[in-house]
Structures are given as C-alpha cells and as structure tokens.
mmCIF file of C-alpha atoms in Angstrom:
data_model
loop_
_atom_site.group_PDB
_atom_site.id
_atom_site.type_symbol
_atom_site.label_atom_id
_atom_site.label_comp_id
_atom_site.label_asym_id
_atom_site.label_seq_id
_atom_site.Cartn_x
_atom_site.Cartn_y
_atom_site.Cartn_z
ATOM 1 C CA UNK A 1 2.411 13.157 1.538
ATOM 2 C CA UNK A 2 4.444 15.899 -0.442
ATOM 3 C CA UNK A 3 3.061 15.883 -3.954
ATOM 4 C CA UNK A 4 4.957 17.860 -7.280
ATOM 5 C CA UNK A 5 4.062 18.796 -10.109
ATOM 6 C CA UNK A 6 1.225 17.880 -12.665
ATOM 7 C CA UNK A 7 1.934 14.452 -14.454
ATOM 8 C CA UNK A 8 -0.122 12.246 -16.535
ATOM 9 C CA UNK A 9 -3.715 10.739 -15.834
ATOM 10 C CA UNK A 10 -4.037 7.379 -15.721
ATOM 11 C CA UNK A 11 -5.444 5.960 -19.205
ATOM 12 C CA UNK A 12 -8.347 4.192 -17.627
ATOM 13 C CA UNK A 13 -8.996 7.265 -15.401
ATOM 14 C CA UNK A 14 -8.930 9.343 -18.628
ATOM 15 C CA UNK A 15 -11.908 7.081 -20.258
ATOM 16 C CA UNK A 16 -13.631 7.255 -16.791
ATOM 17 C CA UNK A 17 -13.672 10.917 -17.020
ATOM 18 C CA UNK A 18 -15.035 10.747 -21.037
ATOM 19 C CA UNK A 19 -18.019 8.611 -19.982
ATOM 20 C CA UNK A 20 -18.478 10.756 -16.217
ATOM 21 C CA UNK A 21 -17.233 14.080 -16.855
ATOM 22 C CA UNK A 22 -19.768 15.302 -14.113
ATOM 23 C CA UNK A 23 -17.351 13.253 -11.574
ATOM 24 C CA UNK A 24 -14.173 14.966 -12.884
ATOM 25 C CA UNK A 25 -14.877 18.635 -12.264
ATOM 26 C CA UNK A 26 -12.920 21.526 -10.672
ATOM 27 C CA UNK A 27 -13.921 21.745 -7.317
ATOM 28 C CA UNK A 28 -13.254 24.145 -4.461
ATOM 29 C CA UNK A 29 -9.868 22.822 -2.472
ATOM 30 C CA UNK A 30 -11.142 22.277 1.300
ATOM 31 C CA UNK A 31 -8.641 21.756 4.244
ATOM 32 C CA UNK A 32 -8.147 18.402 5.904
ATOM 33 C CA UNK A 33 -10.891 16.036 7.099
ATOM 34 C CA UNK A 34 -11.459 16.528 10.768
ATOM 35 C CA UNK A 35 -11.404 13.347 12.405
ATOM 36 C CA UNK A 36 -14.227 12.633 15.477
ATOM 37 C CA UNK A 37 -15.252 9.849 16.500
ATOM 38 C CA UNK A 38 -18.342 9.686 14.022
ATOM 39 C CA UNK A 39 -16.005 10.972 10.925
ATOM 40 C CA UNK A 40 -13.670 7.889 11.946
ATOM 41 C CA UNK A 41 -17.202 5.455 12.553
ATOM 42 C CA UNK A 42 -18.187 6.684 8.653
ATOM 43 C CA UNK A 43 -14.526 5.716 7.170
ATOM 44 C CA UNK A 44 -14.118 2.512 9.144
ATOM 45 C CA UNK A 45 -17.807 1.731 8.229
ATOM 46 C CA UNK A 46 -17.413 2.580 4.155
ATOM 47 C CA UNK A 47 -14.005 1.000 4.282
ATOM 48 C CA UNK A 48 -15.228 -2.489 5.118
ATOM 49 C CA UNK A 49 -18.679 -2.269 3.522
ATOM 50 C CA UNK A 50 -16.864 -1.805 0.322
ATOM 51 C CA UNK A 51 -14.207 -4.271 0.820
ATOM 52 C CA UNK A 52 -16.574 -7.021 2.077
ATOM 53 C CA UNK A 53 -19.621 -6.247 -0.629
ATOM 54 C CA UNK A 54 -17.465 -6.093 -3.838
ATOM 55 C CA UNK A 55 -15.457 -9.141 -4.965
ATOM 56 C CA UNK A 56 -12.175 -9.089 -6.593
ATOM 57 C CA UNK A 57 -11.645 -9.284 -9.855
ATOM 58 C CA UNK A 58 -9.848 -7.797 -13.033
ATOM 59 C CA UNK A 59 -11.184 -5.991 -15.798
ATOM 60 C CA UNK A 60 -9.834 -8.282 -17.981
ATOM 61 C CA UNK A 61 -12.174 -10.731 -16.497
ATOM 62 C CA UNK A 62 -14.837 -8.726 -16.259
ATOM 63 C CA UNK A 63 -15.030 -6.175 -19.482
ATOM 64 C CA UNK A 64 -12.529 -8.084 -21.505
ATOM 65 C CA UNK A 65 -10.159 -5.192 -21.257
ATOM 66 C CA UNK A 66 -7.185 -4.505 -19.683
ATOM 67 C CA UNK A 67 -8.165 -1.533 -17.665
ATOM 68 C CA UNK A 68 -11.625 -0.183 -17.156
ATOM 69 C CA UNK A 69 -12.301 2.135 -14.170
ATOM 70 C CA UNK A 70 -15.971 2.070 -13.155
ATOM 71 C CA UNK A 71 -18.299 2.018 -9.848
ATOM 72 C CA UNK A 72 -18.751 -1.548 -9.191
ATOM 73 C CA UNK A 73 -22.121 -3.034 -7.828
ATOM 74 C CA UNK A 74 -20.962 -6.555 -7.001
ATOM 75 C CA UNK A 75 -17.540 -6.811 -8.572
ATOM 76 C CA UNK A 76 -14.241 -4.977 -9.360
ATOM 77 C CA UNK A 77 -10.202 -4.055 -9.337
ATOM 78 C CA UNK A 78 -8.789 -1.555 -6.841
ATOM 79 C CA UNK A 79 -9.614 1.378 -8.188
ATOM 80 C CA UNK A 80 -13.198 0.577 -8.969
ATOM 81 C CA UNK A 81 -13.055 -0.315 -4.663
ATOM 82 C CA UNK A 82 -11.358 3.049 -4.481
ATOM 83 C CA UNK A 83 -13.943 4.817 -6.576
ATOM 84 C CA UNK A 84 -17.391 3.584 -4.575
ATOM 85 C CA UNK A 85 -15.602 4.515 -1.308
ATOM 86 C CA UNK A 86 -14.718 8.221 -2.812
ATOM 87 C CA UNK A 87 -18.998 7.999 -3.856
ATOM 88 C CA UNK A 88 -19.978 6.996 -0.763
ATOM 89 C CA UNK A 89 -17.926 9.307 1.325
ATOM 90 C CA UNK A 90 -18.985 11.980 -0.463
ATOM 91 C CA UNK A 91 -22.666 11.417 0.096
ATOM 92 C CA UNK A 92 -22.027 11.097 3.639
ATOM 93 C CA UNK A 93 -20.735 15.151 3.436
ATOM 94 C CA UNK A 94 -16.736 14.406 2.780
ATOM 95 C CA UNK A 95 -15.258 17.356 0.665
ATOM 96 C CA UNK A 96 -14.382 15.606 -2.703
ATOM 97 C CA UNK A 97 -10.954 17.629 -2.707
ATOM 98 C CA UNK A 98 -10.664 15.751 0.826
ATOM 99 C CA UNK A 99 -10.665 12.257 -1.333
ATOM 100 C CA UNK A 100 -7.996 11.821 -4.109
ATOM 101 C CA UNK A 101 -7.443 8.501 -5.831
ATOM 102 C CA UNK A 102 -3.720 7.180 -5.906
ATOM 103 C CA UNK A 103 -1.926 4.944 -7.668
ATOM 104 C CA UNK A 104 0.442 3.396 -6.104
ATOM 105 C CA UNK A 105 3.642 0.025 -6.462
ATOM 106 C CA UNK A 106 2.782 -2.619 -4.384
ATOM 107 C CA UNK A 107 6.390 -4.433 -3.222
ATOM 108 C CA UNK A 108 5.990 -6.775 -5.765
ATOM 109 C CA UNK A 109 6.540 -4.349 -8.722
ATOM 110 C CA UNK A 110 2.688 -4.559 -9.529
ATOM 111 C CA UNK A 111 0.853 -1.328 -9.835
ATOM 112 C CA UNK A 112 -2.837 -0.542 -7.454
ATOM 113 C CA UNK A 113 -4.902 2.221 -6.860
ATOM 114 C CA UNK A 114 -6.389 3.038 -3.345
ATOM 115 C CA UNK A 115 -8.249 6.387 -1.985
ATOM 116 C CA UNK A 116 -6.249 9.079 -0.044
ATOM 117 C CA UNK A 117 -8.419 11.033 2.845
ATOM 118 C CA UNK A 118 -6.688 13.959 3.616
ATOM 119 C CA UNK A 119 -7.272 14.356 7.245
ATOM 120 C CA UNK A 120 -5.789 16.175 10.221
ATOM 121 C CA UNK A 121 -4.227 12.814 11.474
ATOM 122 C CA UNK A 122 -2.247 12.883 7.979
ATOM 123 C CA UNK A 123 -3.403 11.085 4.916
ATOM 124 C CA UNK A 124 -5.489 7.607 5.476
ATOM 125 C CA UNK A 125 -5.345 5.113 3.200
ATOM 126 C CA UNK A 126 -8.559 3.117 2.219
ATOM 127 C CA UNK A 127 -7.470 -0.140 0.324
ATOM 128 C CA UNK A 128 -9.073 -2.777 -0.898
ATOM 129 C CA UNK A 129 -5.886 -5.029 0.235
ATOM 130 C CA UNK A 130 -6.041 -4.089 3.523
ATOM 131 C CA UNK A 131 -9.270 -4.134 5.753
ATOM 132 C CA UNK A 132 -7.771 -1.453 8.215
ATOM 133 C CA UNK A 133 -7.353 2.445 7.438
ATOM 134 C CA UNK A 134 -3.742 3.687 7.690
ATOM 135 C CA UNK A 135 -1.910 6.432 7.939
ATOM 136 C CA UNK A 136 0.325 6.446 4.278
ATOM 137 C CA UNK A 137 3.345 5.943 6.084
ATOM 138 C CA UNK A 138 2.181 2.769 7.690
ATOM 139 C CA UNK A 139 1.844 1.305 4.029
ATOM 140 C CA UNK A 140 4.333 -0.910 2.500
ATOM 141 C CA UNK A 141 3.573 0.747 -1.076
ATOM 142 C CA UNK A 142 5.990 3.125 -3.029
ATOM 143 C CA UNK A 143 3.366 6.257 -3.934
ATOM 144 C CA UNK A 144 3.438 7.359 -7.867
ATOM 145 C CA UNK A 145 0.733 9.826 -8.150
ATOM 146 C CA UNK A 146 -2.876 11.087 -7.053
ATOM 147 C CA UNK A 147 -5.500 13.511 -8.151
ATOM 148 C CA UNK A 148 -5.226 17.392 -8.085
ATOM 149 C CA UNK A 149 -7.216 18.048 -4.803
ATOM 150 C CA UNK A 150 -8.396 21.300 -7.049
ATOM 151 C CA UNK A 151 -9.435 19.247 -10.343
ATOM 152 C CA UNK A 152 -10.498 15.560 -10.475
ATOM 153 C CA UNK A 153 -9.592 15.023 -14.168
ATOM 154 C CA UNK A 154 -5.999 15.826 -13.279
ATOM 155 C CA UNK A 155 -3.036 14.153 -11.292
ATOM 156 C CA UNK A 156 0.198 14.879 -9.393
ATOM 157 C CA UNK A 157 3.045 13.158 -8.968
ATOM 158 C CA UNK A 158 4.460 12.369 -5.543
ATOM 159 C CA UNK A 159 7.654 12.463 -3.865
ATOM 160 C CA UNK A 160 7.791 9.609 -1.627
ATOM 161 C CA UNK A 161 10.974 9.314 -0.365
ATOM 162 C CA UNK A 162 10.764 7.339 2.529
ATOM 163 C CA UNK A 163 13.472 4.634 1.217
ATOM 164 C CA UNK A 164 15.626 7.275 0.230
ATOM 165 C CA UNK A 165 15.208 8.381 3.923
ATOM 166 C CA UNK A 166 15.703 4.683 5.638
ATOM 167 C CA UNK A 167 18.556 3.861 3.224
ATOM 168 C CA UNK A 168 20.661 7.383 4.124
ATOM 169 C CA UNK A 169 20.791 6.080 8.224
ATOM 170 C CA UNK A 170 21.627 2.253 7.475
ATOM 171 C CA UNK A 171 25.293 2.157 8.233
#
C-alpha cells in the first residue's frame, strides 16, 4: 500500500484523540509484522473474537450521533471493531506503528474503517465485514487514507491505484 502525503484526520478520530490522547501518541516506527504461525494464530484469533463478540450497530443508534469512535464492549460501527482489534493486538506485543486504522469506500459509495497490519506478507486487512484476514489487494474497497505509522493522531492519504491499473490493460 503506497501512502502520500499528510491529509486530514477523520472528525470522529479527532474527538477520539481529545478524550484518549494517551492512545494518539508519537511512537517509534517498527518494520513489518513477522508472520509465524503463532503471530498468524493471534490475528486470526482477535479477528473473529472481535467480529463475533461485538454487534453491529451505528452511532447514531447508539450515542445519538452521527459519528463517535470508541472501544466497544458489546456493541459498535467499524471503526470501533477496528479500534478493540488495534487494543488487543497490542497487548498481545504488536508494534502499534505495525497497526494503522484506514478508512476506506466500500463499492457501494459508502465510507468504513478497518485495521491495516503491516506485515512481511504485505498489509492484512482486519474487517469487521469480512470474517477472513486479507491481503489489501484481495479487498474489493477503494483505500482513502490511514494513520501515520510514526504518529497516531495523524493520517495519510493513499494512492490506490489498482483501477487505474486494471482499466489501462482492458482493450
């Protein structure tokens, strides 16, 4: 995933940061996540513990507001999934510059956040959507932007031009 320059923070990322500033620090950039078999075991595990023990829902339905980004205990959107599995893969050891949140278009125009592991197998995405743990590429989502790996409380934009690439070999 090629990522550009800075660009804004999400608004609801911004307020997360106000109320948590101890979870949007600088931190010390690490290299990629090496993937064994037990590294792979923890991600699999967190992926579906997350997706199975929080249930869907909006902020609107749940603060009233329109967005809200929070850890959720028993309910949530995507990035409040995408938050508790960045928490609890950083208690299991994961670098946090290893775990960037990234908000992405889903085909349908809507926006959605999910959590990028930067491994060396590429990056993984962990998705609320989607019970299995994929490489980016094997997404159907247009990528906007994600976290600095160097500074939580700021984003980068990225280029994701994988339709530009598809569309230039159609004939």
């Amino acid at each position: 995933m090629t990522v550009r320059g800075a660009t804004s923070q999400p608004v609801g990322h911004y307020d997360f940061c106000k109320r948590t500033p101890q979870e949007c620090t600088v931190t010390e950039r690490s290299g990629p996540i090496a993937v064994t078999e037990k590294v792979w075991e923890t991600i699999v595990e967190i992926n579906n513990a997350v997706n199975v023990g929080i249930t869907p829902r909006t902020d609107e339905e749940i603060y009233g507001v329109a967005e809200y980004w929070a850890y959720p205990t028993t309910e949530g959107d995507c990035e409040d999934f995408a938050l508790l599995k960045q928490y609890m893969l950083e208690r299991e050891g994961f670098p946090r510059s290893a775990m960037v949140l990234t908000v992405v278009r889903q085909q349908n125009g809507d926006g959605h956040a999910v959590l990028t592991l930067r491994t060396d197998r590429g990056d993984l995405i962990l998705d609320n959507l989607d019970r299995r743990v994929l490489d980016w590429t094997q997404t159907t989502y247009h990528y906007l932007k994600r976290q600095s790996e160097t500074d939580a409380s700021r984003w980068v934009s990225i280029d994701d031009d994988r339709d530009l690439l598809v569309g230039s070999v159609q004939r």
